Coordinates of C-alpha atoms in Angstrom, one line a residue:
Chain A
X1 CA 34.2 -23.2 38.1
X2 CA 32.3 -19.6 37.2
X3 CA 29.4 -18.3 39.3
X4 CA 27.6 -19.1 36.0
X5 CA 28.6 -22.4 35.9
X6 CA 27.2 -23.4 38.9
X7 CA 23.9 -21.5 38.5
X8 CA 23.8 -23.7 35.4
X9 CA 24.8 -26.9 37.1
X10 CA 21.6 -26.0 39.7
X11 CA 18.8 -25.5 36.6
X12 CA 19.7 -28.9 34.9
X13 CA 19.9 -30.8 38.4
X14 CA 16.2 -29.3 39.3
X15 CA 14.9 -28.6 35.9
X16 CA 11.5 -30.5 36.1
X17 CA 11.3 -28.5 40.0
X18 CA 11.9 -25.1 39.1
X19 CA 9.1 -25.8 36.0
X20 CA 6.3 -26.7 38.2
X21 CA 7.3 -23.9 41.1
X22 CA 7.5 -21.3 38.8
X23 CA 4.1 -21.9 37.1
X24 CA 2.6 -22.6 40.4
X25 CA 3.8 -19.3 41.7
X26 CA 2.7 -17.3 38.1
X27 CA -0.5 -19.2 38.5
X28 CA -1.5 -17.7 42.1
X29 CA 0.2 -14.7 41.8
X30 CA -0.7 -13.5 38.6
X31 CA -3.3 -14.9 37.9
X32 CA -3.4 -16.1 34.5
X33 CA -4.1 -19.0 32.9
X34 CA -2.1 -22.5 33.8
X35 CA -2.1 -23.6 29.9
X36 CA -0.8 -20.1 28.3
X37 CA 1.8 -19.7 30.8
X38 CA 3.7 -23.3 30.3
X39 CA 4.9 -22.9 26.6
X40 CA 6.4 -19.8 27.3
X41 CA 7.4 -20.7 31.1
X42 CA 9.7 -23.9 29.5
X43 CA 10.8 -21.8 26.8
X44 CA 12.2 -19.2 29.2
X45 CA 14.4 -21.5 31.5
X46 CA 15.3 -23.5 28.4
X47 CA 16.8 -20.6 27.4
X48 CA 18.2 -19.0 30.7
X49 CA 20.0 -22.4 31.2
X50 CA 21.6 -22.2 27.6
X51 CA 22.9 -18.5 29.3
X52 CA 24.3 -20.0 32.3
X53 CA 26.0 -23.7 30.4
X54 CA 28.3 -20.7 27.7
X55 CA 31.7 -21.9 27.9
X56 CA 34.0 -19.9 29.4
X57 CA 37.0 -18.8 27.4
X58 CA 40.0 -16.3 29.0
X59 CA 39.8 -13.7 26.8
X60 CA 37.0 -11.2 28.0
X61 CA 35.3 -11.4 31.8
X62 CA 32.6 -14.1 32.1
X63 CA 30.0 -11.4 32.6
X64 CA 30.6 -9.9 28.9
X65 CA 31.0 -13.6 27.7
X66 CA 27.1 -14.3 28.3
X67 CA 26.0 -10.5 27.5
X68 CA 27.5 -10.9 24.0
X69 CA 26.7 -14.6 23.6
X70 CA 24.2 -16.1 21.0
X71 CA 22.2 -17.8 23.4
X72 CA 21.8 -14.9 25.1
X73 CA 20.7 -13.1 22.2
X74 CA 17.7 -16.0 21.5
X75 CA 16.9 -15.4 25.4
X76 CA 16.4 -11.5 24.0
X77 CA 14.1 -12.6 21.0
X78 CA 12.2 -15.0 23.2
X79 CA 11.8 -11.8 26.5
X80 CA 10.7 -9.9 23.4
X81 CA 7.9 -11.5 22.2
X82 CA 7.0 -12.6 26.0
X83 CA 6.7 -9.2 26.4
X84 CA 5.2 -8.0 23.1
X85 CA 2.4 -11.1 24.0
X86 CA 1.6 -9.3 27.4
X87 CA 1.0 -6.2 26.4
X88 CA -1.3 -6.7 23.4
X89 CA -3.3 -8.7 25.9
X90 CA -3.4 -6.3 28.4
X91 CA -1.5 -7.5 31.5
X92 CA -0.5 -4.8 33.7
X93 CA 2.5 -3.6 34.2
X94 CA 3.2 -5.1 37.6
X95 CA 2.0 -8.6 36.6
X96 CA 4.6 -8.4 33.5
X97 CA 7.0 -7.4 35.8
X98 CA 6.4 -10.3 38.3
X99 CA 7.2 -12.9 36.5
X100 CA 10.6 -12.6 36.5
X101 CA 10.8 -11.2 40.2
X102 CA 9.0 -14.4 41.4
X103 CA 11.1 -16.5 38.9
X104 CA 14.3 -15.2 41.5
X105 CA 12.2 -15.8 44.2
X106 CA 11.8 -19.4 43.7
X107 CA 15.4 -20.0 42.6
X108 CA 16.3 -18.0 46.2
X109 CA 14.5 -20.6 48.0
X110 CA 15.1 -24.0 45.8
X111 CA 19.3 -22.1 46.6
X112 CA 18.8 -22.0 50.4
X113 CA 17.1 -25.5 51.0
X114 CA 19.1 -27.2 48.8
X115 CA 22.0 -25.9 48.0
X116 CA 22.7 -23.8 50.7
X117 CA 27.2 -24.4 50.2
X118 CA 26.4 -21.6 46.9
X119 CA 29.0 -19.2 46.7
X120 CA 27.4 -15.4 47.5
X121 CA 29.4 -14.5 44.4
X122 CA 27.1 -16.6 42.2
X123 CA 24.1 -15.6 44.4
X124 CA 24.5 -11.9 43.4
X125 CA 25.8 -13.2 39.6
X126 CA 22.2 -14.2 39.9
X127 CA 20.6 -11.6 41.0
X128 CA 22.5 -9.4 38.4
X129 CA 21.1 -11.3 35.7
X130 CA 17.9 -11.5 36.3
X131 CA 17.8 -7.6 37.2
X132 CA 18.9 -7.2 33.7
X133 CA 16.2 -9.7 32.3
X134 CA 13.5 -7.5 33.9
X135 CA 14.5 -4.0 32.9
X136 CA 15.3 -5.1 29.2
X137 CA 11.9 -7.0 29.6
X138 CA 10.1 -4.3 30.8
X139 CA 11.8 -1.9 27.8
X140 CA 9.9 -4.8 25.2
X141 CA 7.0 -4.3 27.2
X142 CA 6.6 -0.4 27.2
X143 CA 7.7 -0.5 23.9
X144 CA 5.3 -2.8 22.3
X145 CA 2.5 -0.4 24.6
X146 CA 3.7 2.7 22.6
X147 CA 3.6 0.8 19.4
X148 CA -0.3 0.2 19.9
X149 CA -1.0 3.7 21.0
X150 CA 1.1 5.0 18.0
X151 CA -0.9 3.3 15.9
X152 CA -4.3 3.5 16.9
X153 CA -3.5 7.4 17.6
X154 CA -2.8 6.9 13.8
X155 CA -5.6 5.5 13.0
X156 CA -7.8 8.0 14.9
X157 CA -6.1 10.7 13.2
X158 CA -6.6 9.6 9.4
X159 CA -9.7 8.0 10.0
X160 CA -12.4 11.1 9.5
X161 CA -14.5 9.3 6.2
X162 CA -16.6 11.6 3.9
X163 CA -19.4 9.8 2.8
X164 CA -21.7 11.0 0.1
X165 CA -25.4 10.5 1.0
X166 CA -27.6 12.3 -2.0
X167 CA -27.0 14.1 -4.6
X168 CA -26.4 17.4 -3.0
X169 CA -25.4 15.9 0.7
X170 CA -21.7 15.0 2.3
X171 CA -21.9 13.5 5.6
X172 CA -18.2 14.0 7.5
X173 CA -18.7 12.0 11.3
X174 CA -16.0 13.4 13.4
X175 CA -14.2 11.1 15.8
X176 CA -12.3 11.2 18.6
X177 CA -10.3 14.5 20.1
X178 CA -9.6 17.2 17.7
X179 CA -6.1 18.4 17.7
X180 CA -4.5 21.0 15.7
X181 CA -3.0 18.5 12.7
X182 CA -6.5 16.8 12.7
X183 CA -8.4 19.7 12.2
X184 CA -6.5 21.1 9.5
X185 CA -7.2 17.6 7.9
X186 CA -10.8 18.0 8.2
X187 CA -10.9 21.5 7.0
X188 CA -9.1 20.3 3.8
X189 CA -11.2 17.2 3.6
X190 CA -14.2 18.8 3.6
X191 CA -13.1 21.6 1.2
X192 CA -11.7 19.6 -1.1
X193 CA -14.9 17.1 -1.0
X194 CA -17.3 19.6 -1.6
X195 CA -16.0 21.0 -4.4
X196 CA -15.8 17.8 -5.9
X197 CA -19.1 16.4 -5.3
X198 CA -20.2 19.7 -5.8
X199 CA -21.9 19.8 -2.4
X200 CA -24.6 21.8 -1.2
X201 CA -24.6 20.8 2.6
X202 CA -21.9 19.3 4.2
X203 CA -23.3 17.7 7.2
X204 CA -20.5 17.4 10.2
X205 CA -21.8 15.1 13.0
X206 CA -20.0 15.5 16.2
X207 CA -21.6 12.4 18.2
X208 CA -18.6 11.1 18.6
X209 CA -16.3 13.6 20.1
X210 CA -16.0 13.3 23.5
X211 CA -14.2 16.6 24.8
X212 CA -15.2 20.3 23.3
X213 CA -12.3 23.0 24.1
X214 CA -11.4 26.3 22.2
X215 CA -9.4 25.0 19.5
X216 CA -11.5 22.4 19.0
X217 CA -14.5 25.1 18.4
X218 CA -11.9 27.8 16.7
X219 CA -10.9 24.9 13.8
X220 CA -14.8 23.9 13.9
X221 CA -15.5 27.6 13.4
X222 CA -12.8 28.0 10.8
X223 CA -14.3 25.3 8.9
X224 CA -17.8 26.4 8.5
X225 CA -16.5 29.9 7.4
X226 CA -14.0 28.4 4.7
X227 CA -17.0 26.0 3.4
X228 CA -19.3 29.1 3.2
X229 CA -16.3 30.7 0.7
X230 CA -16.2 28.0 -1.5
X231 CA -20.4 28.3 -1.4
X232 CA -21.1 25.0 0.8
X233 CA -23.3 25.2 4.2
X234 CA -22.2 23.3 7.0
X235 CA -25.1 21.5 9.6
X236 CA -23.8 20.2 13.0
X237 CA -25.4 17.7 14.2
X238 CA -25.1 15.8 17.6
X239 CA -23.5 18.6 19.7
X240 CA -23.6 17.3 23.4
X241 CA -25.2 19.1 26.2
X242 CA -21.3 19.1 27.4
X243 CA -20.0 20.8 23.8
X244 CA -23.1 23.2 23.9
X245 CA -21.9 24.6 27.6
X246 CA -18.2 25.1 26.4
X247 CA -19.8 26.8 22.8
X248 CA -21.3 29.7 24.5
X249 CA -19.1 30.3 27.2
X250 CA -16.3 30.3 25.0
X251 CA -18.5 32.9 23.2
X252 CA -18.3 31.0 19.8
X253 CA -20.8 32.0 18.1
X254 CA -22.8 30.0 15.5
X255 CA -26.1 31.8 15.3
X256 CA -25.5 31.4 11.5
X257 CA -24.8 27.6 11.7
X258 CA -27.8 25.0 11.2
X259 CA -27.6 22.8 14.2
X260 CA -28.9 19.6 14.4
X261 CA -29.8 17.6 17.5
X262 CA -29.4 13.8 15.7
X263 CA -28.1 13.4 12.7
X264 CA -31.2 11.8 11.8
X265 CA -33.0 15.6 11.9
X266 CA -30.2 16.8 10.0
X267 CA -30.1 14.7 6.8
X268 CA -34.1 15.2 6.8
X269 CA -33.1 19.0 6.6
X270 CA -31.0 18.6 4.1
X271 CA -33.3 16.9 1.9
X272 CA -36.2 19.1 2.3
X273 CA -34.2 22.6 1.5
Chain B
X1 CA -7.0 49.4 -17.8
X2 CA -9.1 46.2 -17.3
X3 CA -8.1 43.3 -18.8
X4 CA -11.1 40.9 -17.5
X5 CA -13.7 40.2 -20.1
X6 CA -17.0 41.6 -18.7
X7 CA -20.0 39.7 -20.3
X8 CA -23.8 39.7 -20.0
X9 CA -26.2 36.9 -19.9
X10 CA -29.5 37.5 -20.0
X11 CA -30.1 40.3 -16.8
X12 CA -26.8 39.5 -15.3
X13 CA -23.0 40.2 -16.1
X14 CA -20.5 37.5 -15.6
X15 CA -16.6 38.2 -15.0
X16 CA -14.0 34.9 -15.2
X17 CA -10.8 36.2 -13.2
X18 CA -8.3 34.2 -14.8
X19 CA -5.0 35.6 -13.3
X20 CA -3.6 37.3 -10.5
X21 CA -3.8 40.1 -10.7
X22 CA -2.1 43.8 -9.5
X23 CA -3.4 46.1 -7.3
X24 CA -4.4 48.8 -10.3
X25 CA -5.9 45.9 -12.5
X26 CA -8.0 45.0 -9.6
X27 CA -9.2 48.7 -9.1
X28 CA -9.5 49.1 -13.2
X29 CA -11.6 45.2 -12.9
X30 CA -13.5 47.4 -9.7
X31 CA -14.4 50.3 -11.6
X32 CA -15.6 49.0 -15.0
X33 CA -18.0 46.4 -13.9
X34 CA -19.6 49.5 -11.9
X35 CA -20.0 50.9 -14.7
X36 CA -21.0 48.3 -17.2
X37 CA -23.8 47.4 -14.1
X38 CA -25.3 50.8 -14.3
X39 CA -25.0 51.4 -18.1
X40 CA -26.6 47.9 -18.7
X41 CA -28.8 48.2 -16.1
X42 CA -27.8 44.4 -15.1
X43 CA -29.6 43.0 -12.1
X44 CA -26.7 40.2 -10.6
X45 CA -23.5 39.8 -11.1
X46 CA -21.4 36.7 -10.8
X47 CA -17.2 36.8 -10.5
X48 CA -16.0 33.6 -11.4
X49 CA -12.3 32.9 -9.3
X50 CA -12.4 29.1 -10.1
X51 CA -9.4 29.5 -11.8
X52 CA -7.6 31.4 -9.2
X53 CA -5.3 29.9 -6.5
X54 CA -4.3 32.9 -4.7
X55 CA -6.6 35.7 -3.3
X56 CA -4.5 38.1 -1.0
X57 CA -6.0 40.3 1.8
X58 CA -6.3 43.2 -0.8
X59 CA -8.2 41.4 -3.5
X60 CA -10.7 39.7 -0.9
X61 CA -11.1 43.9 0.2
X62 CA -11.3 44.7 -3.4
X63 CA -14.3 41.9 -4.1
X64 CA -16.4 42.3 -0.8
X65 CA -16.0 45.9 -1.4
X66 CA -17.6 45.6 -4.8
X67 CA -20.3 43.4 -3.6
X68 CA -21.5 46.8 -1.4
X69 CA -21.0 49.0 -3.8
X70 CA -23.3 46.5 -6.2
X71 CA -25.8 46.7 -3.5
X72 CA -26.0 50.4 -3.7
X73 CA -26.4 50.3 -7.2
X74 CA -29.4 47.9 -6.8
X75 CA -28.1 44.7 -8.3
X76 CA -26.2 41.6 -6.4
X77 CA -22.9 40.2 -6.9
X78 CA -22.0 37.0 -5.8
X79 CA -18.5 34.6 -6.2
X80 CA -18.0 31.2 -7.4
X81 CA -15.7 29.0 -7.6
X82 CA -13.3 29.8 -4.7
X83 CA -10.9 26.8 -4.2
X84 CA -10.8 25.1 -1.3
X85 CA -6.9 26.1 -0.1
X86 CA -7.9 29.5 -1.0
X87 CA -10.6 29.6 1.5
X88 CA -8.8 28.1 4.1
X89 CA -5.8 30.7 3.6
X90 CA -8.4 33.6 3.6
X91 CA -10.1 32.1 7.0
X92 CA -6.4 31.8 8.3
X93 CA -6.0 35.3 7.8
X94 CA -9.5 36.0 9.2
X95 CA -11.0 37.1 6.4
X96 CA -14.1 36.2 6.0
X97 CA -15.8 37.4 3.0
X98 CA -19.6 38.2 4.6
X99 CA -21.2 40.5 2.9
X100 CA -20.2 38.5 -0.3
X101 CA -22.2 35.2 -1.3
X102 CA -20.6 32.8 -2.3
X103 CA -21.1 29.6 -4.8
X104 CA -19.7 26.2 -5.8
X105 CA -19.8 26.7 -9.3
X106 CA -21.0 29.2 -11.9
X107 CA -24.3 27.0 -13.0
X108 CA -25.2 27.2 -10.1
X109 CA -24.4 30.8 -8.9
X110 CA -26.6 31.4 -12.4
X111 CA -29.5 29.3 -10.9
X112 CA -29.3 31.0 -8.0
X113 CA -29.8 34.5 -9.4
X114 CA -31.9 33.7 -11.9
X115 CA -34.6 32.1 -9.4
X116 CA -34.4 35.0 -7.2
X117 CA -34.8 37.2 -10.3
X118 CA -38.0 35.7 -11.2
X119 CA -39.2 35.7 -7.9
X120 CA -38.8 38.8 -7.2
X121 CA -40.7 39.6 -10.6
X122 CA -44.0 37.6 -9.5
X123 CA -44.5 39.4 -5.8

């Protein structure tokens, strides 16, 4: 009989006990939710089991057998979207990573007080495995974190709406830090806008942007000169106490520049010039 | 020899570049509307570049340049139409056009002028 085998043997003897341990310990030491925890709980050792019961054949080593195997691969799938669910709803990375750790835990000590004539060989088998289960988990995890950063950096990036607000008025509300490729998005926005809509003022509100450095001012300052080319004048409005201090000590200067506490004071100017 | 058609409206001239074009034609443009703005005795003058998509570091010399010498002469010159990648190019380079003004489109480079012409008239 394979290490595996055995390990298989052990999680259909004490299926129902290894259920209930393993939520109880999730439940205390994670902290989550009893209910959420089950599907996914039953779902994982259903498919752990399936691992452990692939019949053995003399052709490769047992090892490669499950690796390769198609149960394996569903155990995969279902880790995937275990993980993918975890990190949209913001568990940590140490909780996400527990589950599994406290999953070997329990099976240690179900091992010890009741099967304690184990072979070491399928004890470390074990331990193998589940090691594997937790870095490839863990990849799903990170992975599924970078995909929601990727895309809200890409939203952040493509979101800067020009909005038209009279007949000689753009409004353009900045958002969020200002890099390089942003800023040469805005400059072309805004440009291109007010040449369209044949624009008189283009009024940039920087209310939303939380840090001020020199590129951030350089592309800002960049902006206002290339607008007053195409014969457009850009207000700021909403430059914080922060942005003001980095402004003139940078020594930008925008003595020329209409500057606007609120945006409210702005579009008023706008309208009565 | 200038090949940009100089014309007059009312008390100002108007000048549509239309092409790129070479360093002499530039001087040739630069020269002639001097002249045509002191024979005519022309008050502003607009330079339409609407339909240009490349100023270069020379001609942007070539046009702020002939806004001052304008100003000596008494009258005004301002620019319209600069595209948008045009001025972004020209700010790359840090050119920045100042003693130039500069409007979104001929009307209302026109309106501009002519409402400053009239009120300098009434004071």
């Amino acid at each position: 009989m394979t290490s595996y085998q055995e390990l298989g043997k052990i999680f259909s003897k004490n299926n129902r006990e290894i259920i209930t341990l393993w939520l109880n310990e999730i439940t205390t030491k994670i902290n989550s939710e009893r209910i959420t925890e089950e599907k996914d709980c039953k779902l994982l050792i259903e498919c752990i089991e399936e691992c452990f019961l692939v019949p053995p054949t003399d052709l490769l080593g047992v090892e490669e057998q499950v690796y390769n195997s198609e149960q394996f691969k569903r155990l995969k799938k279902e880790l995937q979207s275990f993980a993918a669910y975890r990190a949209l709803n913001g568990y940590t990375p140490t909780q996400t990573a527990n589950y599994l750790l406290t999953f070997k835990k329990i099976i240690y000590d179900l091992i010890y007080q009741k099967h304690s004539d184990t072979s070491p060989r399928t004890i470390i088998d074990f331990n193998n495995f589940i090691d594997y289960l937790v870095v490839i988990s863990f990849q799903f995890y990170t992975d599924s974190r970078d995909e929601i950063i990727n895309s809200q950096a890409y939203a952040l990036e493509h979101d800067t709406p020009i909005v038209k607000i009279s007949k000689k008025t753009l409004l353009m509300p900045l958002m969020g830090i200002i890099d390089t490729i942003k800023a040469q998005k805005i400059i072309e926005g805004l440009l291109e806008a007010a040449v369209e809509h044949q624009a008189e003022f283009v009024i940039v509100d920087m209310t939303a942007v939380p840090t001020f450095d020199t590129h951030v001012a350089n592309n800002i300052l960049k902006t206002i000169l290339a607008a007053k080319m195409v014969g457009t004048q850009v207000i700021l409005s909403g430059i914080s106490p922060d942005a003001a201090l980095t402004i003139v000590k940078l020594g930008v200067d925008l003595g020329h520049v209409e500057t606007f506490n609120t945006l409210e004071n702005a579009i008023a100017y706008s309208i009565k010039s | 020899m200038n090949i940009i058609p100089i014309l007059q409206l009312q008390s100002n001239l108007i000048a549509s570049i239309q092409t790129e074009l070479t360093d002499e034609q530039a001087l040739a443009f630069q020269s002639e509307l001097l002249e045509k703005n002191s024979a005519l005795n022309t008050k502003g003058i607009i330079i339409d570049v609407s339909m240009l998509d490349v100023i270069d570091s020379y001609m942007a010399k070539v046009l702020t340049d002939l806004a001052k010498m304008i100003k000596l002469q008494g009258s005004k010159a301002v620019l319209s139409g600069v595209q948008p990648a045009v001025a972004s190019t020209l700010v790359d380079m840090g050119m920045k056009l100042n003693s130039i003004e500069t409007f979104l489109s001929l009307d209302s480079a026109f309106l501009y002028l002519t409402k400053e012409q009239s009120g300098k008239t009434k004071k």
